[in-house]
């Protein structure tokens, strides 16, 4: 699971591996994506179990990646295997679209529209 997801964030989205293994760390869009298999509660999160979404139709959070050219990112990432829910859509002050990583986590890709 970690290898497949790391390959998505590097091969499809163009991130750079900072750490292989469990957990893996990928530098992407001026941030780090930490990829692990999840796990049981720990002393710093005693009531929280980490796991991928059980139902991809219901989410409580998502990763948001801002890009300078959403159409170019959409075409490039789609050509590399990303599966988007829709093409970029105009909203009030932004263009945006969504995709999922191999574990089902929702990712918003957005571009600010100068106003």
JSON list of C-alpha atoms in Angstrom, two decimals:
[
{"chain": "A", "resi": 1, "resn": "UNK", "atom": "CA", "xyz": [0.00, 0.00, 0.00]},
{"chain": "A", "resi": 2, "resn": "UNK", "atom": "CA", "xyz": [2.70, 2.55, 0.92]},
{"chain": "A", "resi": 3, "resn": "UNK", "atom": "CA", "xyz": [4.74, 1.77, -2.23]},
{"chain": "A", "resi": 4, "resn": "UNK", "atom": "CA", "xyz": [1.71, 2.15, -4.53]},
{"chain": "A", "resi": 5, "resn": "UNK", "atom": "CA", "xyz": [0.68, 5.43, -2.94]},
{"chain": "A", "resi": 6, "resn": "UNK", "atom": "CA", "xyz": [4.25, 6.79, -2.94]},
{"chain": "A", "resi": 7, "resn": "UNK", "atom": "CA", "xyz": [4.45, 5.99, -6.68]},
{"chain": "A", "resi": 8, "resn": "UNK", "atom": "CA", "xyz": [1.23, 7.96, -7.24]},
{"chain": "A", "resi": 9, "resn": "UNK", "atom": "CA", "xyz": [2.51, 11.08, -5.46]},
{"chain": "A", "resi": 10, "resn": "UNK", "atom": "CA", "xyz": [5.88, 10.88, -7.24]},
{"chain": "A", "resi": 11, "resn": "UNK", "atom": "CA", "xyz": [5.15, 9.37, -10.65]},
{"chain": "A", "resi": 12, "resn": "UNK", "atom": "CA", "xyz": [1.75, 10.96, -11.27]},
{"chain": "A", "resi": 13, "resn": "UNK", "atom": "CA", "xyz": [1.91, 14.23, -9.33]},
{"chain": "A", "resi": 14, "resn": "UNK", "atom": "CA", "xyz": [5.68, 14.75, -9.68]},
{"chain": "A", "resi": 15, "resn": "UNK", "atom": "CA", "xyz": [6.66, 14.78, -6.01]},
{"chain": "A", "resi": 16, "resn": "UNK", "atom": "CA", "xyz": [10.15, 13.90, -4.75]},
{"chain": "A", "resi": 17, "resn": "UNK", "atom": "CA", "xyz": [10.80, 11.03, -2.33]},
{"chain": "A", "resi": 18, "resn": "UNK", "atom": "CA", "xyz": [12.47, 12.30, 0.83]},
{"chain": "A", "resi": 19, "resn": "UNK", "atom": "CA", "xyz": [12.15, 8.98, 2.70]},
{"chain": "A", "resi": 20, "resn": "UNK", "atom": "CA", "xyz": [11.39, 5.45, 1.48]},
{"chain": "A", "resi": 21, "resn": "UNK", "atom": "CA", "xyz": [9.82, 2.80, 3.64]},
{"chain": "A", "resi": 22, "resn": "UNK", "atom": "CA", "xyz": [7.20, 3.01, 6.34]},
{"chain": "A", "resi": 23, "resn": "UNK", "atom": "CA", "xyz": [6.38, 5.81, 6.61]},
{"chain": "A", "resi": 24, "resn": "UNK", "atom": "CA", "xyz": [7.36, 7.30, 3.26]},
{"chain": "A", "resi": 25, "resn": "UNK", "atom": "CA", "xyz": [7.71, 11.07, 2.89]},
{"chain": "A", "resi": 26, "resn": "UNK", "atom": "CA", "xyz": [7.20, 12.86, -0.42]},
{"chain": "A", "resi": 27, "resn": "UNK", "atom": "CA", "xyz": [7.90, 16.56, -1.04]},
{"chain": "A", "resi": 28, "resn": "UNK", "atom": "CA", "xyz": [5.07, 17.98, -3.14]},
{"chain": "A", "resi": 29, "resn": "UNK", "atom": "CA", "xyz": [3.75, 21.49, -3.80]},
{"chain": "A", "resi": 30, "resn": "UNK", "atom": "CA", "xyz": [5.87, 23.17, -1.14]},
{"chain": "A", "resi": 31, "resn": "UNK", "atom": "CA", "xyz": [4.75, 20.63, 1.47]},
{"chain": "A", "resi": 32, "resn": "UNK", "atom": "CA", "xyz": [5.38, 17.08, 2.65]},
{"chain": "A", "resi": 33, "resn": "UNK", "atom": "CA", "xyz": [3.04, 14.13, 2.20]},
{"chain": "A", "resi": 34, "resn": "UNK", "atom": "CA", "xyz": [3.58, 11.47, 4.87]},
{"chain": "A", "resi": 35, "resn": "UNK", "atom": "CA", "xyz": [2.35, 8.05, 3.72]},
{"chain": "A", "resi": 36, "resn": "UNK", "atom": "CA", "xyz": [1.85, 5.17, 6.12]},
{"chain": "A", "resi": 37, "resn": "UNK", "atom": "CA", "xyz": [-0.48, 2.22, 6.56]},
{"chain": "A", "resi": 38, "resn": "UNK", "atom": "CA", "xyz": [-2.29, 3.83, 9.48]},
{"chain": "A", "resi": 39, "resn": "UNK", "atom": "CA", "xyz": [-2.40, 2.35, 12.90]},
{"chain": "A", "resi": 40, "resn": "UNK", "atom": "CA", "xyz": [-3.89, 2.18, 16.35]},
{"chain": "A", "resi": 41, "resn": "UNK", "atom": "CA", "xyz": [-4.04, 4.96, 18.93]},
{"chain": "A", "resi": 42, "resn": "UNK", "atom": "CA", "xyz": [-0.76, 6.26, 20.34]},
{"chain": "A", "resi": 43, "resn": "UNK", "atom": "CA", "xyz": [0.05, 8.21, 23.48]},
{"chain": "A", "resi": 44, "resn": "UNK", "atom": "CA", "xyz": [-0.24, 11.54, 21.63]},
{"chain": "A", "resi": 45, "resn": "UNK", "atom": "CA", "xyz": [-3.58, 10.57, 19.99]},
{"chain": "A", "resi": 46, "resn": "UNK", "atom": "CA", "xyz": [-5.04, 8.10, 22.50]},
{"chain": "A", "resi": 47, "resn": "UNK", "atom": "CA", "xyz": [-8.51, 7.81, 20.94]},
{"chain": "A", "resi": 48, "resn": "UNK", "atom": "CA", "xyz": [-7.63, 8.04, 17.22]},
{"chain": "A", "resi": 49, "resn": "UNK", "atom": "CA", "xyz": [-7.12, 5.14, 14.79]},
{"chain": "A", "resi": 50, "resn": "UNK", "atom": "CA", "xyz": [-5.68, 6.05, 11.39]},
{"chain": "A", "resi": 51, "resn": "UNK", "atom": "CA", "xyz": [-7.07, 4.28, 8.32]},
{"chain": "A", "resi": 52, "resn": "UNK", "atom": "CA", "xyz": [-7.98, 5.04, 4.71]},
{"chain": "A", "resi": 53, "resn": "UNK", "atom": "CA", "xyz": [-11.54, 6.20, 4.03]},
{"chain": "A", "resi": 54, "resn": "UNK", "atom": "CA", "xyz": [-14.03, 3.33, 4.22]},
{"chain": "A", "resi": 55, "resn": "UNK", "atom": "CA", "xyz": [-16.53, 5.04, 1.93]},
{"chain": "A", "resi": 56, "resn": "UNK", "atom": "CA", "xyz": [-15.03, 7.32, -0.75]},
{"chain": "A", "resi": 57, "resn": "UNK", "atom": "CA", "xyz": [-18.41, 9.08, -1.04]},
{"chain": "A", "resi": 58, "resn": "UNK", "atom": "CA", "xyz": [-18.09, 10.47, 2.50]},
{"chain": "A", "resi": 59, "resn": "UNK", "atom": "CA", "xyz": [-15.05, 12.44, 3.62]},
{"chain": "A", "resi": 60, "resn": "UNK", "atom": "CA", "xyz": [-14.27, 14.70, 6.55]},
{"chain": "A", "resi": 61, "resn": "UNK", "atom": "CA", "xyz": [-11.11, 16.23, 5.11]},
{"chain": "A", "resi": 62, "resn": "UNK", "atom": "CA", "xyz": [-9.08, 16.41, 1.92]},
{"chain": "A", "resi": 63, "resn": "UNK", "atom": "CA", "xyz": [-5.69, 17.47, 0.64]},
{"chain": "A", "resi": 64, "resn": "UNK", "atom": "CA", "xyz": [-5.69, 20.79, -1.21]},
{"chain": "A", "resi": 65, "resn": "UNK", "atom": "CA", "xyz": [-2.99, 21.46, -3.81]},
{"chain": "A", "resi": 66, "resn": "UNK", "atom": "CA", "xyz": [-2.76, 24.92, -5.39]},
{"chain": "A", "resi": 67, "resn": "UNK", "atom": "CA", "xyz": [-1.23, 25.17, -8.86]},
{"chain": "A", "resi": 68, "resn": "UNK", "atom": "CA", "xyz": [-0.36, 28.05, -11.19]},
{"chain": "A", "resi": 69, "resn": "UNK", "atom": "CA", "xyz": [-1.99, 26.44, -14.26]},
{"chain": "A", "resi": 70, "resn": "UNK", "atom": "CA", "xyz": [-4.78, 24.01, -13.43]},
{"chain": "A", "resi": 71, "resn": "UNK", "atom": "CA", "xyz": [-5.43, 23.00, -17.03]},
{"chain": "A", "resi": 72, "resn": "UNK", "atom": "CA", "xyz": [-1.77, 22.03, -17.55]},
{"chain": "A", "resi": 73, "resn": "UNK", "atom": "CA", "xyz": [-1.66, 20.14, -14.22]},
{"chain": "A", "resi": 74, "resn": "UNK", "atom": "CA", "xyz": [-4.95, 18.37, -15.03]},
{"chain": "A", "resi": 75, "resn": "UNK", "atom": "CA", "xyz": [-3.74, 17.23, -18.46]},
{"chain": "A", "resi": 76, "resn": "UNK", "atom": "CA", "xyz": [-0.28, 16.20, -17.24]},
{"chain": "A", "resi": 77, "resn": "UNK", "atom": "CA", "xyz": [-1.50, 14.30, -14.18]},
{"chain": "A", "resi": 78, "resn": "UNK", "atom": "CA", "xyz": [-4.37, 12.69, -16.11]},
{"chain": "A", "resi": 79, "resn": "UNK", "atom": "CA", "xyz": [-1.90, 11.51, -18.77]},
{"chain": "A", "resi": 80, "resn": "UNK", "atom": "CA", "xyz": [0.18, 9.95, -15.96]},
{"chain": "A", "resi": 81, "resn": "UNK", "atom": "CA", "xyz": [-2.82, 8.03, -14.59]},
{"chain": "A", "resi": 82, "resn": "UNK", "atom": "CA", "xyz": [-4.66, 10.35, -12.19]},
{"chain": "A", "resi": 83, "resn": "UNK", "atom": "CA", "xyz": [-8.42, 9.80, -12.26]},
{"chain": "A", "resi": 84, "resn": "UNK", "atom": "CA", "xyz": [-10.32, 13.05, -11.74]},
{"chain": "A", "resi": 85, "resn": "UNK", "atom": "CA", "xyz": [-13.95, 13.25, -10.68]},
{"chain": "A", "resi": 86, "resn": "UNK", "atom": "CA", "xyz": [-14.51, 16.10, -13.20]},
{"chain": "A", "resi": 87, "resn": "UNK", "atom": "CA", "xyz": [-12.40, 18.41, -15.36]},
{"chain": "A", "resi": 88, "resn": "UNK", "atom": "CA", "xyz": [-11.48, 21.81, -13.84]},
{"chain": "A", "resi": 89, "resn": "UNK", "atom": "CA", "xyz": [-14.63, 23.77, -13.02]},
{"chain": "A", "resi": 90, "resn": "UNK", "atom": "CA", "xyz": [-15.01, 27.51, -12.58]},
{"chain": "A", "resi": 91, "resn": "UNK", "atom": "CA", "xyz": [-16.07, 28.70, -9.16]},
{"chain": "A", "resi": 92, "resn": "UNK", "atom": "CA", "xyz": [-16.34, 32.23, -7.88]},
{"chain": "A", "resi": 93, "resn": "UNK", "atom": "CA", "xyz": [-12.66, 33.10, -7.48]},
{"chain": "A", "resi": 94, "resn": "UNK", "atom": "CA", "xyz": [-11.02, 29.86, -8.47]},
{"chain": "A", "resi": 95, "resn": "UNK", "atom": "CA", "xyz": [-10.89, 26.93, -10.83]},
{"chain": "A", "resi": 96, "resn": "UNK", "atom": "CA", "xyz": [-10.86, 23.51, -9.19]},
{"chain": "A", "resi": 97, "resn": "UNK", "atom": "CA", "xyz": [-11.21, 19.78, -9.69]},
{"chain": "A", "resi": 98, "resn": "UNK", "atom": "CA", "xyz": [-10.87, 16.70, -7.52]},
{"chain": "A", "resi": 99, "resn": "UNK", "atom": "CA", "xyz": [-9.15, 13.33, -7.74]},
{"chain": "A", "resi": 100, "resn": "UNK", "atom": "CA", "xyz": [-8.38, 10.48, -5.35]},
{"chain": "A", "resi": 101, "resn": "UNK", "atom": "CA", "xyz": [-5.08, 8.89, -4.42]},
{"chain": "A", "resi": 102, "resn": "UNK", "atom": "CA", "xyz": [-4.83, 5.06, -4.58]},
{"chain": "A", "resi": 103, "resn": "UNK", "atom": "CA", "xyz": [-6.01, 4.78, -0.96]},
{"chain": "A", "resi": 104, "resn": "UNK", "atom": "CA", "xyz": [-9.17, 6.79, -1.63]},
{"chain": "A", "resi": 105, "resn": "UNK", "atom": "CA", "xyz": [-8.09, 10.11, -0.08]},
{"chain": "A", "resi": 106, "resn": "UNK", "atom": "CA", "xyz": [-9.73, 13.07, -1.83]},
{"chain": "A", "resi": 107, "resn": "UNK", "atom": "CA", "xyz": [-7.40, 15.69, -3.35]},
{"chain": "A", "resi": 108, "resn": "UNK", "atom": "CA", "xyz": [-8.59, 19.13, -4.48]},
{"chain": "A", "resi": 109, "resn": "UNK", "atom": "CA", "xyz": [-6.52, 20.81, -7.18]},
{"chain": "A", "resi": 110, "resn": "UNK", "atom": "CA", "xyz": [-7.18, 24.52, -7.42]},
{"chain": "A", "resi": 111, "resn": "UNK", "atom": "CA", "xyz": [-6.04, 27.69, -9.15]},
{"chain": "A", "resi": 112, "resn": "UNK", "atom": "CA", "xyz": [-6.86, 31.17, -7.90]},
{"chain": "A", "resi": 113, "resn": "UNK", "atom": "CA", "xyz": [-8.49, 33.45, -10.47]},
{"chain": "A", "resi": 114, "resn": "UNK", "atom": "CA", "xyz": [-7.09, 36.99, -10.25]},
{"chain": "A", "resi": 115, "resn": "UNK", "atom": "CA", "xyz": [-9.85, 39.31, -9.21]}
]
